[in-house]
Short mmCIF file of C-alpha atoms in Angstrom, two decimals:
data_model
loop_
_atom_site.label_atom_id
_atom_site.label_comp_id
_atom_site.label_asym_id
_atom_site.label_seq_id
_atom_site.Cartn_x
_atom_site.Cartn_y
_atom_site.Cartn_z
CA MET A 1 88.68 88.00 108.66
CA GLU A 2 87.40 84.58 109.57
CA THR A 3 85.48 84.38 106.42
CA THR A 4 88.79 85.46 104.28
CA PRO A 5 91.11 82.40 105.34
CA VAL A 6 94.33 84.51 104.22
CA HIS A 7 95.30 87.69 104.40
CA VAL A 8 98.73 89.13 103.31
CA ARG A 9 99.47 92.69 102.82
CA GLY A 10 103.45 93.86 102.36
CA LEU A 11 104.56 90.61 104.11
CA ARG A 12 108.34 90.91 104.06
CA LYS A 13 111.69 88.26 104.64
CA ARG A 14 115.21 88.79 104.10
CA TYR A 15 117.56 86.36 104.75
CA GLY A 16 120.84 88.45 105.61
CA ASP A 17 121.70 90.44 101.89
CA LYS A 18 118.42 88.68 100.16
CA GLN A 19 114.83 90.02 100.42
CA ALA A 20 113.48 86.21 99.82
CA VAL A 21 110.20 87.94 100.48
CA ASP A 22 109.24 92.24 99.67
CA GLY A 23 106.22 93.46 100.32
CA LEU A 24 104.04 90.76 98.56
CA ASP A 25 100.03 90.30 98.97
CA LEU A 26 97.44 87.92 99.31
CA THR A 27 94.46 86.92 99.59
CA VAL A 28 92.62 83.53 100.01
CA SER A 29 88.87 83.36 99.96
CA GLN A 30 86.60 80.63 101.80
CA GLY A 31 86.35 77.30 100.11
CA GLU A 32 88.70 78.54 96.71
CA ILE A 33 91.76 76.67 95.07
CA VAL A 34 94.45 78.79 94.87
CA ALA A 35 97.64 77.47 93.05
CA VAL A 36 101.17 79.58 93.64
CA LEU A 37 103.40 79.53 90.71
CA GLY A 38 107.20 80.67 90.34
CA PRO A 39 110.95 79.60 89.65
CA ASN A 40 112.94 77.83 92.51
CA GLY A 41 113.78 81.19 95.44
CA ALA A 42 110.74 82.75 93.97
CA GLY A 43 109.92 82.85 97.67
CA LYS A 44 106.82 80.69 97.86
CA THR A 45 107.91 78.25 100.21
CA THR A 46 109.03 81.18 103.07
CA THR A 47 105.59 83.02 102.57
CA VAL A 48 104.07 79.48 102.64
CA GLU A 49 105.96 78.71 106.41
CA ILE A 50 105.24 82.26 107.28
CA LEU A 51 101.13 81.62 106.89
CA GLU A 52 101.30 77.95 108.77
CA GLY A 53 102.81 79.70 111.82
CA PHE A 54 106.55 78.03 111.20
CA ARG A 55 108.82 80.87 110.02
CA GLU A 56 108.70 84.66 111.66
CA ARG A 57 108.40 87.83 108.66
CA ASP A 58 110.29 90.69 109.58
CA ALA A 59 107.50 92.90 108.66
CA GLY A 60 103.50 92.44 107.21
CA GLU A 61 100.23 92.10 107.75
CA VAL A 62 99.16 88.34 108.22
CA ARG A 63 95.90 86.49 109.14
CA VAL A 64 94.86 83.30 108.87
CA LEU A 65 91.80 81.96 110.18
CA GLY A 66 91.40 84.77 111.23
CA GLU A 67 94.72 85.01 113.78
CA ASP A 68 98.20 86.19 113.33
CA PRO A 69 100.40 82.94 113.48
CA GLY A 70 103.09 84.25 114.74
CA SER A 71 101.13 83.92 118.15
CA GLY A 72 98.67 81.05 116.82
CA GLY A 73 97.86 78.52 119.63
CA ARG A 74 96.97 74.96 119.57
CA LEU A 75 93.43 74.92 118.93
CA TRP A 76 93.82 77.86 115.96
CA ARG A 77 96.49 74.96 114.20
CA SER A 78 94.60 72.28 114.67
CA ARG A 79 91.60 74.49 111.79
CA PHE A 80 94.30 73.98 108.86
CA GLY A 81 95.83 70.78 107.31
CA VAL A 82 100.13 70.87 106.19
CA VAL A 83 101.48 68.87 103.01
CA LEU A 84 105.22 69.67 103.17
CA GLN A 85 107.52 68.84 100.63
CA SER A 86 108.84 66.00 101.69
CA GLY A 87 108.55 64.19 105.21
CA GLN A 88 110.56 61.29 107.44
CA ASP A 89 108.27 61.35 110.40
CA LEU A 90 107.95 58.18 112.70
CA ALA A 91 110.04 56.07 109.95
CA GLU A 92 108.99 52.95 111.42
CA ALA A 93 105.24 52.87 111.87
CA THR A 94 102.86 51.92 109.69
CA VAL A 95 100.71 53.29 106.79
CA GLY A 96 97.38 52.66 109.14
CA GLU A 97 99.18 53.06 112.62
CA LEU A 98 100.16 56.72 111.52
CA VAL A 99 96.89 58.04 109.66
CA ARG A 100 94.90 56.80 113.20
CA HIS A 101 97.20 58.48 115.34
CA PHE A 102 97.33 62.10 114.26
CA ALA A 103 93.72 61.35 113.97
CA LEU A 104 93.76 61.48 117.41
CA PHE A 105 95.50 64.97 117.38
CA TYR A 106 91.91 66.74 116.66
CA PRO A 107 89.01 67.57 117.69
CA SER A 108 86.75 66.23 115.16
CA PRO A 109 88.94 63.94 112.40
CA ARG A 110 87.97 62.43 109.74
CA ASP A 111 87.55 57.95 110.02
CA PRO A 112 91.44 57.33 108.91
CA GLU A 113 89.74 54.50 107.59
CA GLN A 114 88.21 56.13 104.91
CA VAL A 115 91.89 58.94 104.53
CA ILE A 116 93.86 55.77 104.48
CA ASP A 117 91.12 54.35 101.18
CA ALA A 118 90.87 57.96 99.54
CA VAL A 119 94.50 58.65 99.14
CA GLY A 120 94.49 54.99 97.74
CA LEU A 121 97.10 52.92 100.63
CA ARG A 122 94.76 50.57 101.41
CA GLU A 123 96.90 47.69 99.77
CA LYS A 124 99.78 49.53 102.35
CA GLU A 125 98.07 49.47 105.66
CA ARG A 126 100.30 48.14 107.52
CA THR A 127 103.55 48.95 105.34
CA ARG A 128 106.45 50.63 107.77
CA ALA A 129 106.10 54.27 106.34
CA ARG A 130 110.51 53.58 105.60
CA GLN A 131 109.31 51.59 102.61
CA LEU A 132 106.84 52.71 100.70
CA SER A 133 108.15 54.61 96.90
CA GLY A 134 108.48 58.13 97.10
CA GLY A 135 104.78 58.76 95.18
CA GLN A 136 103.09 56.35 98.32
CA ARG A 137 104.92 58.72 101.04
CA ARG A 138 103.55 61.40 99.41
CA ARG A 139 100.27 60.29 99.38
CA LEU A 140 101.01 59.22 102.82
CA ASP A 141 102.23 62.77 103.97
CA VAL A 142 98.52 64.28 101.96
CA ALA A 143 96.22 61.60 104.64
CA LEU A 144 98.45 62.80 107.48
CA GLY A 145 97.05 66.22 106.24
CA ILE A 146 94.15 65.99 105.99
CA VAL A 147 92.68 63.33 108.56
CA GLY A 148 92.15 66.56 110.84
CA ARG A 149 89.20 67.57 108.93
CA PRO A 150 91.18 70.86 108.05
CA GLU A 151 89.32 73.88 107.66
CA LEU A 152 92.42 75.17 105.09
CA VAL A 153 95.26 73.24 104.10
CA PHE A 154 98.45 74.21 102.81
CA LEU A 155 99.49 71.81 99.97
CA ASP A 156 103.30 72.22 99.18
CA GLU A 157 103.82 70.58 95.65
CA PRO A 158 102.00 67.22 96.77
CA THR A 159 101.74 65.46 93.52
CA THR A 160 106.17 64.93 93.45
CA GLY A 161 107.02 61.99 92.30
CA PHE A 162 103.23 60.42 91.59
CA ASP A 163 102.83 58.59 87.96
CA PRO A 164 99.77 59.90 86.59
CA GLN A 165 97.28 57.87 86.85
CA ALA A 166 97.98 58.76 90.57
CA ARG A 167 98.13 62.37 90.01
CA ARG A 168 94.83 62.22 88.69
CA SER A 169 93.51 60.95 91.34
CA PHE A 170 94.96 63.03 93.84
CA TRP A 171 93.27 65.73 91.92
CA ASP A 172 89.90 63.99 92.53
CA LEU A 173 90.53 64.23 96.46
CA VAL A 174 91.35 67.62 95.93
CA SER A 175 87.88 68.60 93.69
CA GLY A 176 86.65 66.71 96.86
CA LEU A 177 88.12 69.25 99.91
CA ARG A 178 86.41 71.82 97.67
CA ALA A 179 83.41 70.44 97.08
CA GLU A 180 82.99 69.96 100.69
CA GLY A 181 83.85 74.14 101.52
CA THR A 182 87.62 72.95 102.07
CA THR A 183 90.14 76.07 101.27
CA ILE A 184 93.07 75.07 99.50
CA LEU A 185 96.49 77.43 98.81
CA LEU A 186 98.56 74.91 96.70
CA THR A 187 102.17 75.50 95.40
CA THR A 188 103.38 73.30 92.24
CA HIS A 189 105.37 73.34 89.45
CA TYR A 190 102.81 71.62 87.09
CA LEU A 191 101.37 74.09 85.33
CA ASP A 192 98.31 71.50 84.26
CA GLU A 193 98.05 71.20 87.87
CA ALA A 194 97.01 74.38 88.25
CA GLU A 195 94.58 74.70 85.61
CA ALA A 196 93.11 71.50 85.96
CA LEU A 197 92.01 72.64 90.11
CA ALA A 198 92.74 76.17 90.59
CA ASP A 199 90.03 78.98 91.22
CA ARG A 200 92.50 81.39 90.76
CA VAL A 201 96.73 81.25 90.07
CA VAL A 202 98.86 84.04 91.65
CA VAL A 203 102.70 84.09 89.51
CA VAL A 204 105.27 85.43 92.23
CA ALA A 205 108.82 86.40 91.43
CA ASP A 206 111.17 87.83 93.31
CA GLY A 207 109.31 88.26 96.21
CA ARG A 208 106.52 89.61 94.89
CA VAL A 209 103.02 89.20 92.90
CA VAL A 210 103.73 89.73 89.70
CA ALA A 211 100.22 88.28 88.16
CA GLU A 212 97.14 86.82 89.40
CA GLY A 213 94.13 85.44 87.68
CA THR A 214 91.75 82.59 86.92
CA PRO A 215 93.73 79.85 84.71
CA GLY A 216 91.54 81.42 81.71
CA GLU A 217 92.59 84.94 82.03
CA LEU A 218 96.13 85.12 83.19
CA GLY A 219 97.95 87.61 81.75
CA GLY A 220 95.32 89.75 80.10
CA ARG A 221 93.71 90.25 76.99
CA THR A 222 97.48 90.89 75.38
CA ALA A 223 98.93 87.84 76.66
CA ARG A 224 96.41 85.88 75.34
CA ARG A 225 96.11 86.62 71.70
CA ALA A 226 95.99 83.68 69.47
CA VAL A 227 99.56 83.99 67.57
CA VAL A 228 98.92 83.02 63.16
CA ARG A 229 102.34 81.63 61.19
CA TRP A 230 102.27 81.33 57.26
CA THR A 231 104.92 81.18 54.69
CA GLU A 232 103.95 84.02 52.25
CA ASP A 233 106.82 85.09 49.46
CA GLY A 234 109.27 81.89 50.90
CA ALA A 235 109.53 83.56 53.95
CA PRO A 236 107.94 82.82 57.24
CA ARG A 237 105.24 85.33 58.06
CA GLU A 238 103.20 86.01 61.78
CA LEU A 239 100.57 87.62 63.37
CA ARG A 240 99.37 87.88 67.33
CA THR A 241 96.10 88.88 66.80
CA ASP A 242 92.48 88.56 68.53
CA THR A 243 90.42 87.64 65.27
CA PRO A 244 92.32 84.62 64.11
CA THR A 245 89.70 83.75 62.02
CA ALA A 246 89.38 86.80 60.15
CA VAL A 247 92.82 86.92 59.35
CA VAL A 248 93.35 83.74 58.49
CA ALA A 249 90.35 84.46 56.14
CA GLY A 250 92.14 87.71 54.40
CA LEU A 251 95.05 85.83 53.54
CA ALA A 252 93.51 82.84 52.06
CA GLN A 253 91.35 85.25 49.82
CA ARG A 254 94.82 86.76 49.40
CA LEU A 255 97.10 84.12 48.54
CA GLY A 256 94.25 80.87 48.42
CA GLU A 257 95.95 77.77 50.00
CA VAL A 258 97.52 79.76 52.85
CA PRO A 259 101.42 78.31 52.83
CA GLY A 260 102.39 76.55 56.30
CA LEU A 261 99.49 78.09 58.27
CA GLN A 262 99.39 77.43 61.40
CA VAL A 263 96.92 79.27 64.96
CA LEU A 264 98.33 79.31 67.60
CA ARG A 265 96.60 79.93 71.42
CA PRO A 266 99.11 80.84 74.16
CA THR A 267 99.53 78.03 76.86
CA LEU A 268 98.70 78.71 80.52
CA GLU A 269 102.65 77.41 80.43
CA ASP A 270 103.86 80.17 77.47
CA VAL A 271 102.02 82.81 80.00
CA TYR A 272 103.44 82.36 83.10
CA LEU A 273 106.79 81.68 81.43
CA ALA A 274 106.57 85.03 79.84
CA LEU A 275 105.88 87.04 82.98
CA VAL A 276 108.48 85.43 85.00
CA SER A 277 110.53 86.34 82.28
CA GLU A 278 109.88 89.97 82.38
CA ALA A 279 109.54 90.19 86.54
CA SER A 280 113.07 88.38 86.04
CA PRO A 281 114.74 88.77 83.71
CA GLY A 282 117.13 85.20 83.33
CA ALA A 283 114.73 83.75 85.91
CA ALA A 284 112.81 82.12 82.77
CA THR A 285 112.68 82.05 79.05
CA ALA A 286 109.44 82.10 76.81
CA PRO A 287 109.20 79.50 74.39
CA ALA A 288 110.05 79.98 71.05
CA GLY A 289 107.93 81.93 68.60
CA THR A 290 105.76 83.35 71.90
CA ASP A 291 106.41 87.16 71.66
CA PRO A 292 105.76 87.73 67.49
CA GLN A 293 104.92 90.97 65.65
CA PRO A 294 102.61 92.95 67.08
CA GLU A 295 98.79 92.79 64.21
CA GLU A 296 99.61 96.76 63.14
CA ALA A 297 103.12 96.09 61.90
CA LEU A 298 102.52 93.54 59.39
CA ARG A 299 99.03 94.93 57.51
#
């Protein structure tokens, strides 16, 4: 299990009548970045809190860095970092004081000064945490999560409140962590973030994994078919196909200049919304036009 930082089989957690996690399976390999996507209430945060040892599970097999999170000790905890959705700890301490103080908790921490520079907070080094903006506070949370030089990092919606430039800088930081061999489990609502960072995307709905794969392969070949749209005899037509170039060539041969011609390829967001909608009707709605007629119906 040491070579598999996160190993989960049949995880279950119930709150009263609500089955928050319902037989979830998840594996994260060494050095991999895995993004977990899902609507609110899907069970993402509960799952991550169980992996971090902050919440007890009802059933299932769970190993994080080779140990059961329910009984992991202080040394085990020092091997991973956590960036929560929000943090309000030690609000009167300055950025520099917090990063240097947290570094003392770990056996082999990063240089606190390098961490402050890496998250872009050098100019705020002497600013109290309570005086930081929302985006700056998130950067501080990231700094505290990585200062211990963790083998595994849990990032729970880490760029909430970041401006576009800060998000790009953070992506560079995460890519740098991966280059050092750090394993990262990321939850995010930003589809472009998952597409930019993740080696693999896991979609969770109703406490179960409903799909997983690389950002470019998620949903399988059918979900990735292109959509060709055009107007014929005054009526809009559309066709889902694996061979859009051939379809367009056929239309051009038959119609000449093809009125209203569009060739669209599903984005990661289109695929994600369709998967969640199928797994949990009403939880998400796929954008219009993502479910056109199959190619065979229009021949």
